[in-house]
């Protein structure tokens, strides 16, 4: 898992991510100030399983360049899909 590219695969319509400006296909460069590729799968799962209302700060890169986005941890079940390339999903 370490060293793999982290990419936004799906954004829930009307959800926190969409409201914050996340878009499918964006590459996640940093998560809470730490390079995204340095996070382990377990660390990402624990982060995403945080309490509702916890904030995560992402630096993402997409067609519009780089941007910093604050996103609240969503309610309900969440999935993290391992893999270095999520194109087509």
The first five atom37 places (N, CA, C, CB, O) and aatype in JSON, in Angstrom:
{
  "aatype": [20, 20, 20, 20, 20, 20, 20, 20, 20, 20, 20, 20, 20, 20, 20, 20, 20, 20, 20, 20, 20, 20, 20, 20, 20, 20, 20, 20, 20, 20, 20, 20, 20, 20, 20, 20, 20, 20, 20, 20, 20, 20, 20, 20, 20, 20, 20, 20, 20, 20, 20, 20, 20, 20, 20, 20, 20, 20, 20, 20, 20, 20, 20, 20, 20, 20, 20, 20, 20, 20, 20, 20, 20, 20, 20, 20, 20, 20, 20, 20, 20, 20, 20, 20, 20, 20, 20, 20, 20],
  "atom_mask": [
    [1, 1, 1, 1, 1],
    [1, 1, 1, 1, 1],
    [1, 1, 1, 1, 1],
    [1, 1, 1, 1, 1],
    [1, 1, 1, 1, 1],
    [1, 1, 1, 1, 1],
    [1, 1, 1, 1, 1],
    [1, 1, 1, 1, 1],
    [1, 1, 1, 1, 1],
    [1, 1, 1, 1, 1],
    [1, 1, 1, 1, 1],
    [1, 1, 1, 1, 1],
    [1, 1, 1, 1, 1],
    [1, 1, 1, 1, 1],
    [1, 1, 1, 1, 1],
    [1, 1, 1, 1, 1],
    [1, 1, 1, 1, 1],
    [1, 1, 1, 1, 1],
    [1, 1, 1, 1, 1],
    [1, 1, 1, 1, 1],
    [1, 1, 1, 1, 1],
    [1, 1, 1, 1, 1],
    [1, 1, 1, 1, 1],
    [1, 1, 1, 1, 1],
    [1, 1, 1, 1, 1],
    [1, 1, 1, 1, 1],
    [1, 1, 1, 1, 1],
    [1, 1, 1, 1, 1],
    [1, 1, 1, 1, 1],
    [1, 1, 1, 1, 1],
    [1, 1, 1, 1, 1],
    [1, 1, 1, 1, 1],
    [1, 1, 1, 1, 1],
    [1, 1, 1, 1, 1],
    [1, 1, 1, 1, 1],
    [1, 1, 1, 1, 1],
    [1, 1, 1, 1, 1],
    [1, 1, 1, 1, 1],
    [1, 1, 1, 1, 1],
    [1, 1, 1, 1, 1],
    [1, 1, 1, 1, 1],
    [1, 1, 1, 1, 1],
    [1, 1, 1, 1, 1],
    [1, 1, 1, 1, 1],
    [1, 1, 1, 1, 1],
    [1, 1, 1, 1, 1],
    [1, 1, 1, 1, 1],
    [1, 1, 1, 1, 1],
    [1, 1, 1, 1, 1],
    [1, 1, 1, 1, 1],
    [1, 1, 1, 1, 1],
    [1, 1, 1, 1, 1],
    [1, 1, 1, 1, 1],
    [1, 1, 1, 1, 1],
    [1, 1, 1, 1, 1],
    [1, 1, 1, 1, 1],
    [1, 1, 1, 1, 1],
    [1, 1, 1, 1, 1],
    [1, 1, 1, 1, 1],
    [1, 1, 1, 1, 1],
    [1, 1, 1, 1, 1],
    [1, 1, 1, 1, 1],
    [1, 1, 1, 1, 1],
    [1, 1, 1, 1, 1],
    [1, 1, 1, 1, 1],
    [1, 1, 1, 1, 1],
    [1, 1, 1, 1, 1],
    [1, 1, 1, 1, 1],
    [1, 1, 1, 1, 1],
    [1, 1, 1, 1, 1],
    [1, 1, 1, 1, 1],
    [1, 1, 1, 1, 1],
    [1, 1, 1, 1, 1],
    [1, 1, 1, 1, 1],
    [1, 1, 1, 1, 1],
    [1, 1, 1, 1, 1],
    [1, 1, 1, 1, 1],
    [1, 1, 1, 1, 1],
    [1, 1, 1, 1, 1],
    [1, 1, 1, 1, 1],
    [1, 1, 1, 1, 1],
    [1, 1, 1, 1, 1],
    [1, 1, 1, 1, 1],
    [1, 1, 1, 1, 1],
    [1, 1, 1, 1, 1],
    [1, 1, 1, 1, 1],
    [1, 1, 1, 1, 1],
    [1, 1, 1, 1, 1],
    [1, 1, 1, 1, 1]
  ],
  "atom_positions": [
    [[0.84, -1.19, 0.0], [0.0, 0.0, 0.0], [0.87, 1.24, 0.0], [-0.95, 0.01, 1.22], [0.59, 2.18, -0.75]],
    [[1.93, 1.28, 0.81], [2.8, 2.47, 0.84], [3.4, 2.7, -0.53], [3.93, 2.3, 1.9], [3.73, 1.75, -1.24]],
    [[3.53, 3.96, -0.9], [4.14, 4.3, -2.17], [3.18, 4.29, -3.34], [5.25, 3.38, -2.45], [3.55, 4.64, -4.46]],
    [[1.94, 3.88, -3.1], [0.97, 3.85, -4.18], [0.27, 5.2, -4.29], [-0.07, 2.73, -3.96], [0.17, 5.95, -3.32]],
    [[-0.18, 5.49, -5.47], [-0.92, 6.73, -5.71], [-2.28, 6.62, -5.05], [-1.07, 7.01, -7.22], [-2.94, 5.59, -5.12]],
    [[-2.7, 7.7, -4.4], [-4.03, 7.77, -3.8], [-4.88, 8.66, -4.7], [-3.98, 8.31, -2.31], [-4.51, 9.8, -4.98]],
    [[-6.0, 8.13, -5.16], [-6.84, 8.84, -6.11], [-8.29, 8.83, -5.63], [-6.74, 8.22, -7.51], [-8.75, 7.85, -5.05]],
    [[-8.99, 9.92, -5.88], [-10.41, 10.0, -5.58], [-11.13, 9.17, -6.64], [-10.93, 11.5, -5.55], [-11.07, 9.5, -7.83]],
    [[-11.8, 8.11, -6.22], [-12.46, 7.22, -7.16], [-13.91, 7.66, -7.38], [-12.41, 5.76, -6.66], [-14.37, 7.75, -8.51]],
    [[-14.61, 7.92, -6.28], [-16.03, 8.27, -6.35], [-16.31, 9.4, -5.37], [-16.93, 7.04, -6.05], [-15.76, 9.42, -4.27]],
    [[-17.16, 10.31, -5.76], [-17.62, 11.37, -4.87], [-19.14, 11.23, -4.78], [-17.19, 12.8, -5.38], [-19.83, 11.2, -5.8]],
    [[-19.64, 11.16, -3.56], [-21.08, 11.01, -3.35], [-21.79, 12.31, -3.71], [-21.39, 10.6, -1.88], [-21.49, 13.36, -3.13]],
    [[-22.73, 12.26, -4.67], [-23.48, 13.47, -5.02], [-24.19, 14.06, -3.79], [-24.52, 13.16, -6.13], [-24.88, 13.35, -3.06]],
    [[-23.98, 15.34, -3.58], [-24.6, 16.02, -2.44], [-23.88, 15.8, -1.13], [-26.01, 15.57, -2.3], [-24.32, 16.3, -0.09]],
    [[-22.78, 15.05, -1.14], [-22.05, 14.73, 0.08], [-21.02, 15.79, 0.45], [-21.37, 13.4, -0.06], [-20.85, 16.79, -0.25]],
    [[-20.34, 15.54, 1.58], [-19.33, 16.48, 2.08], [-18.21, 16.7, 1.08], [-18.76, 15.96, 3.39], [-17.77, 17.84, 0.88]],
    [[-17.74, 15.62, 0.45], [-16.65, 15.74, -0.5], [-17.0, 16.62, -1.68], [-16.25, 14.38, -1.0], [-16.21, 17.49, -2.08]],
    [[-18.19, 16.4, -2.24], [-18.62, 17.22, -3.37], [-18.74, 18.68, -2.96], [-19.96, 16.71, -3.92], [-18.32, 19.58, -3.69]],
    [[-19.32, 18.92, -1.78], [-19.49, 20.29, -1.29], [-18.13, 20.98, -1.09], [-20.28, 20.3, 0.02], [-18.01, 22.19, -1.25]],
    [[-17.12, 20.18, -0.72], [-15.79, 20.74, -0.49], [-14.99, 20.93, -1.77], [-15.02, 19.85, 0.46], [-13.96, 21.59, -1.77]],
    [[-15.47, 20.34, -2.88], [-14.78, 20.5, -4.16], [-14.03, 19.28, -4.65], [-13.85, 21.62, -4.06], [-13.29, 19.37, -5.63]],
    [[-14.19, 18.12, -3.97], [-13.54, 16.9, -4.45], [-14.2, 16.43, -5.74], [-13.6, 15.8, -3.39], [-15.42, 16.55, -5.91]],
    [[-13.39, 15.88, -6.64], [-13.89, 15.35, -7.9], [-13.23, 14.01, -8.18], [-13.63, 16.34, -9.07], [-12.05, 13.83, -7.89]],
    [[-13.98, 13.08, -8.74], [-13.42, 11.79, -9.13], [-12.26, 12.02, -10.08], [-14.5, 10.88, -9.79], [-12.33, 12.88, -10.96]],
    [[-11.19, 11.27, -9.9], [-10.03, 11.37, -10.76], [-8.92, 12.25, -10.2], [-10.44, 11.89, -12.08], [-7.8, 12.22, -10.71]],
    [[-9.22, 13.03, -9.17], [-8.17, 13.85, -8.57], [-7.17, 12.97, -7.85], [-8.78, 14.89, -7.61], [-7.54, 11.96, -7.25]],
    [[-5.91, 13.34, -7.91], [-4.86, 12.64, -7.17], [-4.74, 13.31, -5.81], [-3.51, 12.66, -7.95], [-4.66, 14.54, -5.73]],
    [[-4.71, 12.52, -4.74], [-4.53, 13.05, -3.39], [-3.03, 13.09, -3.12], [-5.29, 12.18, -2.32], [-2.36, 12.05, -3.09]],
    [[-2.5, 14.29, -2.92], [-1.07, 14.46, -2.7], [-0.7, 14.42, -1.22], [-0.61, 15.77, -3.29], [0.32, 13.83, -0.85]],
    [[-1.54, 15.05, -0.37], [-1.29, 15.07, 1.07], [-2.58, 14.86, 1.83], [-0.64, 16.4, 1.49], [-3.66, 15.26, 1.4]],
    [[-2.44, 14.21, 2.98], [-3.56, 14.0, 3.9], [-3.1, 14.5, 5.25], [-4.0, 12.47, 3.95], [-2.14, 13.97, 5.82]],
    [[-3.77, 15.51, 5.77], [-3.38, 16.13, 7.04], [-1.89, 16.46, 7.07], [-3.73, 15.22, 8.2], [-1.22, 16.23, 8.08]],
    [[-1.36, 17.0, 5.97], [0.01, 17.46, 5.91], [1.05, 16.39, 5.62], [0.34, 18.11, 7.16], [2.23, 16.71, 5.46]],
    [[0.65, 15.15, 5.56], [1.57, 14.03, 5.33], [1.4, 13.52, 3.9], [1.33, 12.87, 6.36], [0.26, 13.38, 3.45]],
    [[2.51, 13.25, 3.17], [2.35, 12.75, 1.8], [1.4, 11.54, 1.75], [3.71, 12.37, 1.21], [1.56, 10.59, 2.52]],
    [[0.43, 11.58, 0.84], [-0.58, 10.53, 0.76], [0.03, 9.15, 0.53], [-1.57, 10.83, -0.36], [-0.45, 8.16, 1.07]],
    [[1.09, 9.08, -0.27], [1.7, 7.79, -0.59], [2.4, 7.16, 0.62], [2.7, 7.95, -1.72], [2.74, 5.98, 0.58]],
    [[2.62, 7.94, 1.68], [3.3, 7.39, 2.86], [2.34, 6.75, 3.86], [4.08, 8.48, 3.55], [2.79, 6.1, 4.81]],
    [[1.04, 6.93, 3.67], [0.04, 6.36, 4.57], [-0.1, 4.86, 4.29], [-1.34, 7.08, 4.42], [-0.06, 4.44, 3.13]],
    [[-0.26, 4.07, 5.34], [-0.56, 2.65, 5.15], [-2.07, 2.5, 5.0], [-0.02, 1.79, 6.36], [-2.83, 3.41, 5.33]],
    [[-2.49, 1.35, 4.5], [-3.93, 1.08, 4.38], [-4.6, 1.18, 5.75], [-4.18, -0.32, 3.76], [-5.68, 1.75, 5.87]],
    [[-3.96, 0.63, 6.77], [-4.52, 0.67, 8.13], [-4.68, 2.09, 8.64], [-3.64, -0.11, 9.08], [-5.69, 2.42, 9.26]],
    [[-3.69, 2.94, 8.38], [-3.77, 4.35, 8.8], [-4.93, 5.05, 8.1], [-2.45, 5.09, 8.51], [-5.67, 5.81, 8.72]],
    [[-5.09, 4.79, 6.81], [-6.2, 5.4, 6.07], [-7.54, 4.92, 6.59], [-6.08, 5.1, 4.58], [-8.48, 5.71, 6.73]],
    [[-7.64, 3.63, 6.87], [-8.9, 3.09, 7.4], [-9.24, 3.72, 8.76], [-8.82, 1.56, 7.55], [-10.39, 4.09, 9.0]],
    [[-8.23, 3.85, 9.64], [-8.48, 4.46, 10.96], [-8.87, 5.93, 10.8], [-7.23, 4.34, 11.85], [-9.77, 6.4, 11.5]],
    [[-8.21, 6.64, 9.91], [-8.53, 8.04, 9.67], [-9.97, 8.17, 9.2], [-7.57, 8.65, 8.65], [-10.73, 8.99, 9.72]],
    [[-10.34, 7.37, 8.2], [-11.67, 7.47, 7.6], [-12.76, 6.93, 8.5], [-11.69, 6.74, 6.28], [-13.94, 7.21, 8.29]],
    [[-12.37, 6.14, 9.51], [-13.34, 5.61, 10.46], [-13.44, 6.5, 11.7], [-12.96, 4.18, 10.87], [-13.99, 6.09, 12.72]],
    [[-12.9, 7.72, 11.6], [-12.95, 8.65, 12.72], [-14.39, 9.03, 13.06], [-12.14, 9.91, 12.4], [-15.34, 8.54, 12.46]],
    [[-14.5, 9.88, 14.01], [-15.83, 10.32, 14.45], [-16.43, 11.3, 13.45], [-15.74, 10.96, 15.83], [-15.72, 12.11, 12.85]],
    [[-17.74, 11.22, 13.28], [-18.45, 12.17, 12.45], [-18.13, 13.58, 12.93], [-19.99, 11.91, 12.47], [-18.21, 13.88, 14.12]],
    [[-17.76, 14.44, 12.01], [-17.43, 15.8, 12.35], [-15.93, 16.06, 12.4], [-18.03, 16.15, 13.66], [-15.5, 17.21, 12.34]],
    [[-15.12, 14.98, 12.52], [-13.67, 15.16, 12.44], [-13.33, 15.7, 11.06], [-12.9, 13.83, 12.72], [-13.96, 15.32, 10.07]],
    [[-12.35, 16.58, 10.99], [-11.95, 17.14, 9.7], [-10.68, 16.51, 9.19], [-11.78, 18.64, 9.81], [-9.77, 16.21, 9.97]],
    [[-10.61, 16.32, 7.89], [-9.41, 15.84, 7.21], [-9.06, 16.93, 6.2], [-9.64, 14.43, 6.52], [-9.92, 17.41, 5.47]],
    [[-7.77, 17.3, 6.15], [-7.32, 18.3, 5.19], [-6.55, 17.57, 4.09], [-6.42, 19.4, 5.88], [-5.57, 16.88, 4.36]],
    [[-7.02, 17.72, 2.87], [-6.41, 17.07, 1.71], [-5.81, 18.11, 0.78], [-7.45, 16.22, 0.95], [-6.34, 19.21, 0.63]],
    [[-4.69, 17.76, 0.17], [-4.17, 18.53, -0.95], [-4.34, 17.62, -2.16], [-2.64, 18.98, -0.74], [-3.78, 16.53, -2.2]],
    [[-5.11, 18.09, -3.14], [-5.42, 17.27, -4.31], [-4.95, 17.97, -5.57], [-6.94, 16.98, -4.39], [-4.79, 19.19, -5.61]],
    [[-4.75, 17.17, -6.61], [-4.34, 17.7, -7.91], [-5.24, 17.1, -8.96], [-2.83, 17.38, -8.21], [-5.42, 15.88, -9.02]],
    [[-5.81, 17.95, -9.79], [-6.68, 17.51, -10.88], [-6.51, 18.45, -12.05], [-8.15, 17.46, -10.42], [-5.51, 19.15, -12.17]],
    [[-7.5, 18.45, -12.92], [-7.45, 19.31, -14.11], [-7.32, 20.79, -13.76], [-8.71, 19.1, -14.96], [-6.72, 21.55, -14.51]],
    [[-7.86, 21.18, -12.62], [-7.81, 22.59, -12.21], [-6.57, 22.93, -11.4], [-9.02, 22.92, -11.4], [-6.5, 24.0, -10.8]],
    [[-5.57, 22.04, -11.38], [-4.36, 22.29, -10.61], [-4.48, 21.74, -9.19], [-4.05, 23.77, -10.57], [-5.32, 20.89, -8.91]],
    [[-3.63, 22.24, -8.32], [-3.62, 21.8, -6.92], [-4.56, 22.65, -6.09], [-2.2, 21.86, -6.32], [-4.71, 23.85, -6.33]],
    [[-5.2, 22.01, -5.12], [-5.99, 22.77, -4.17], [-6.05, 22.05, -2.83], [-7.41, 23.02, -4.71], [-5.93, 20.83, -2.76]],
    [[-6.24, 22.84, -1.8], [-6.36, 22.32, -0.43], [-7.84, 22.28, -0.08], [-5.55, 23.21, 0.6], [-8.57, 23.25, -0.28]],
    [[-8.27, 21.13, 0.44], [-9.69, 20.92, 0.73], [-9.86, 20.38, 2.14], [-10.33, 19.96, -0.3], [-9.16, 19.45, 2.54]],
    [[-10.78, 20.95, 2.88], [-11.14, 20.42, 4.21], [-12.44, 19.63, 4.05], [-11.31, 21.59, 5.28], [-13.43, 20.13, 3.51]],
    [[-12.41, 18.39, 4.54], [-13.58, 17.53, 4.42], [-13.9, 16.93, 5.79], [-13.33, 16.4, 3.37], [-13.0, 16.5, 6.5]],
    [[-15.18, 16.92, 6.15], [-15.59, 16.24, 7.38], [-15.68, 14.75, 7.11], [-16.95, 16.8, 7.89], [-16.07, 14.32, 6.03]],
    [[-15.32, 13.96, 8.14], [-15.46, 12.51, 8.04], [-16.95, 12.21, 7.89], [-14.86, 11.78, 9.3], [-17.76, 12.7, 8.67]],
    [[-17.32, 11.41, 6.87], [-18.73, 11.15, 6.61], [-19.34, 10.16, 7.59], [-18.91, 10.63, 5.21], [-18.64, 9.38, 8.23]],
    [[-20.66, 10.21, 7.69], [-21.39, 9.23, 8.5], [-21.59, 7.96, 7.7], [-22.74, 9.8, 8.97], [-21.62, 8.0, 6.47]],
    [[-21.74, 6.87, 8.38], [-22.07, 5.61, 7.72], [-20.86, 4.84, 7.23], [-22.98, 5.88, 6.56], [-19.73, 5.29, 7.4]],
    [[-21.11, 3.67, 6.63], [-20.01, 2.83, 6.17], [-19.21, 3.49, 5.05], [-20.55, 1.48, 5.69], [-19.77, 4.19, 4.2]],
    [[-17.9, 3.25, 5.07], [-17.02, 3.83, 4.08], [-16.07, 2.77, 3.59], [-16.25, 5.04, 4.64], [-15.69, 1.87, 4.34]],
    [[-15.67, 2.86, 2.34], [-14.74, 1.9, 1.76], [-13.49, 2.6, 1.28], [-15.38, 1.13, 0.62], [-13.55, 3.72, 0.76]],
    [[-12.36, 1.92, 1.46], [-11.1, 2.36, 0.88], [-10.65, 1.23, -0.01], [-10.02, 2.71, 1.97], [-10.5, 0.1, 0.45]],
    [[-10.43, 1.53, -1.28], [-10.05, 0.5, -2.23], [-8.55, 0.54, -2.46], [-10.8, 0.68, -3.56], [-8.03, 1.53, -2.97]],
    [[-7.83, -0.54, -2.09], [-6.4, -0.55, -2.32], [-6.08, -0.68, -3.8], [-5.74, -1.68, -1.54], [-6.88, -1.2, -4.57]],
    [[-4.91, -0.21, -4.18], [-4.47, -0.33, -5.56], [-3.78, 0.93, -6.02], [-5.62, -0.64, -6.47], [-4.07, 2.02, -5.52]],
    [[-2.89, 0.79, -6.95], [-2.12, 1.95, -7.41], [-2.81, 2.68, -8.54], [-0.75, 1.52, -7.85], [-2.46, 3.82, -8.83]],
    [[-3.79, 2.05, -9.17], [-4.43, 2.69, -10.31], [-5.92, 2.38, -10.26], [-3.81, 2.22, -11.67], [-6.31, 1.21, -10.37]],
    [[-6.75, 3.39, -10.08], [-8.19, 3.18, -9.96], [-8.94, 3.65, -11.19], [-8.73, 3.9, -8.74], [-10.15, 3.86, -11.13]],
    [[-8.24, 3.81, -12.3], [-8.91, 4.3, -13.51], [-10.0, 3.31, -13.94], [-7.89, 4.5, -14.66], [-9.82, 2.1, -13.87]],
    [[-11.1, 3.86, -14.36], [-12.19, 3.03, -14.87], [-13.11, 2.5, -13.81], [-11.64, 1.91, -15.62], [-14.04, 1.76, -14.12]],
    [[-12.87, 2.86, -12.54], [-13.77, 2.39, -11.49], [-14.74, 3.46, -11.1], [-12.97, 1.93, -10.27], [-15.58, 3.25, -10.23]]
  ]
}
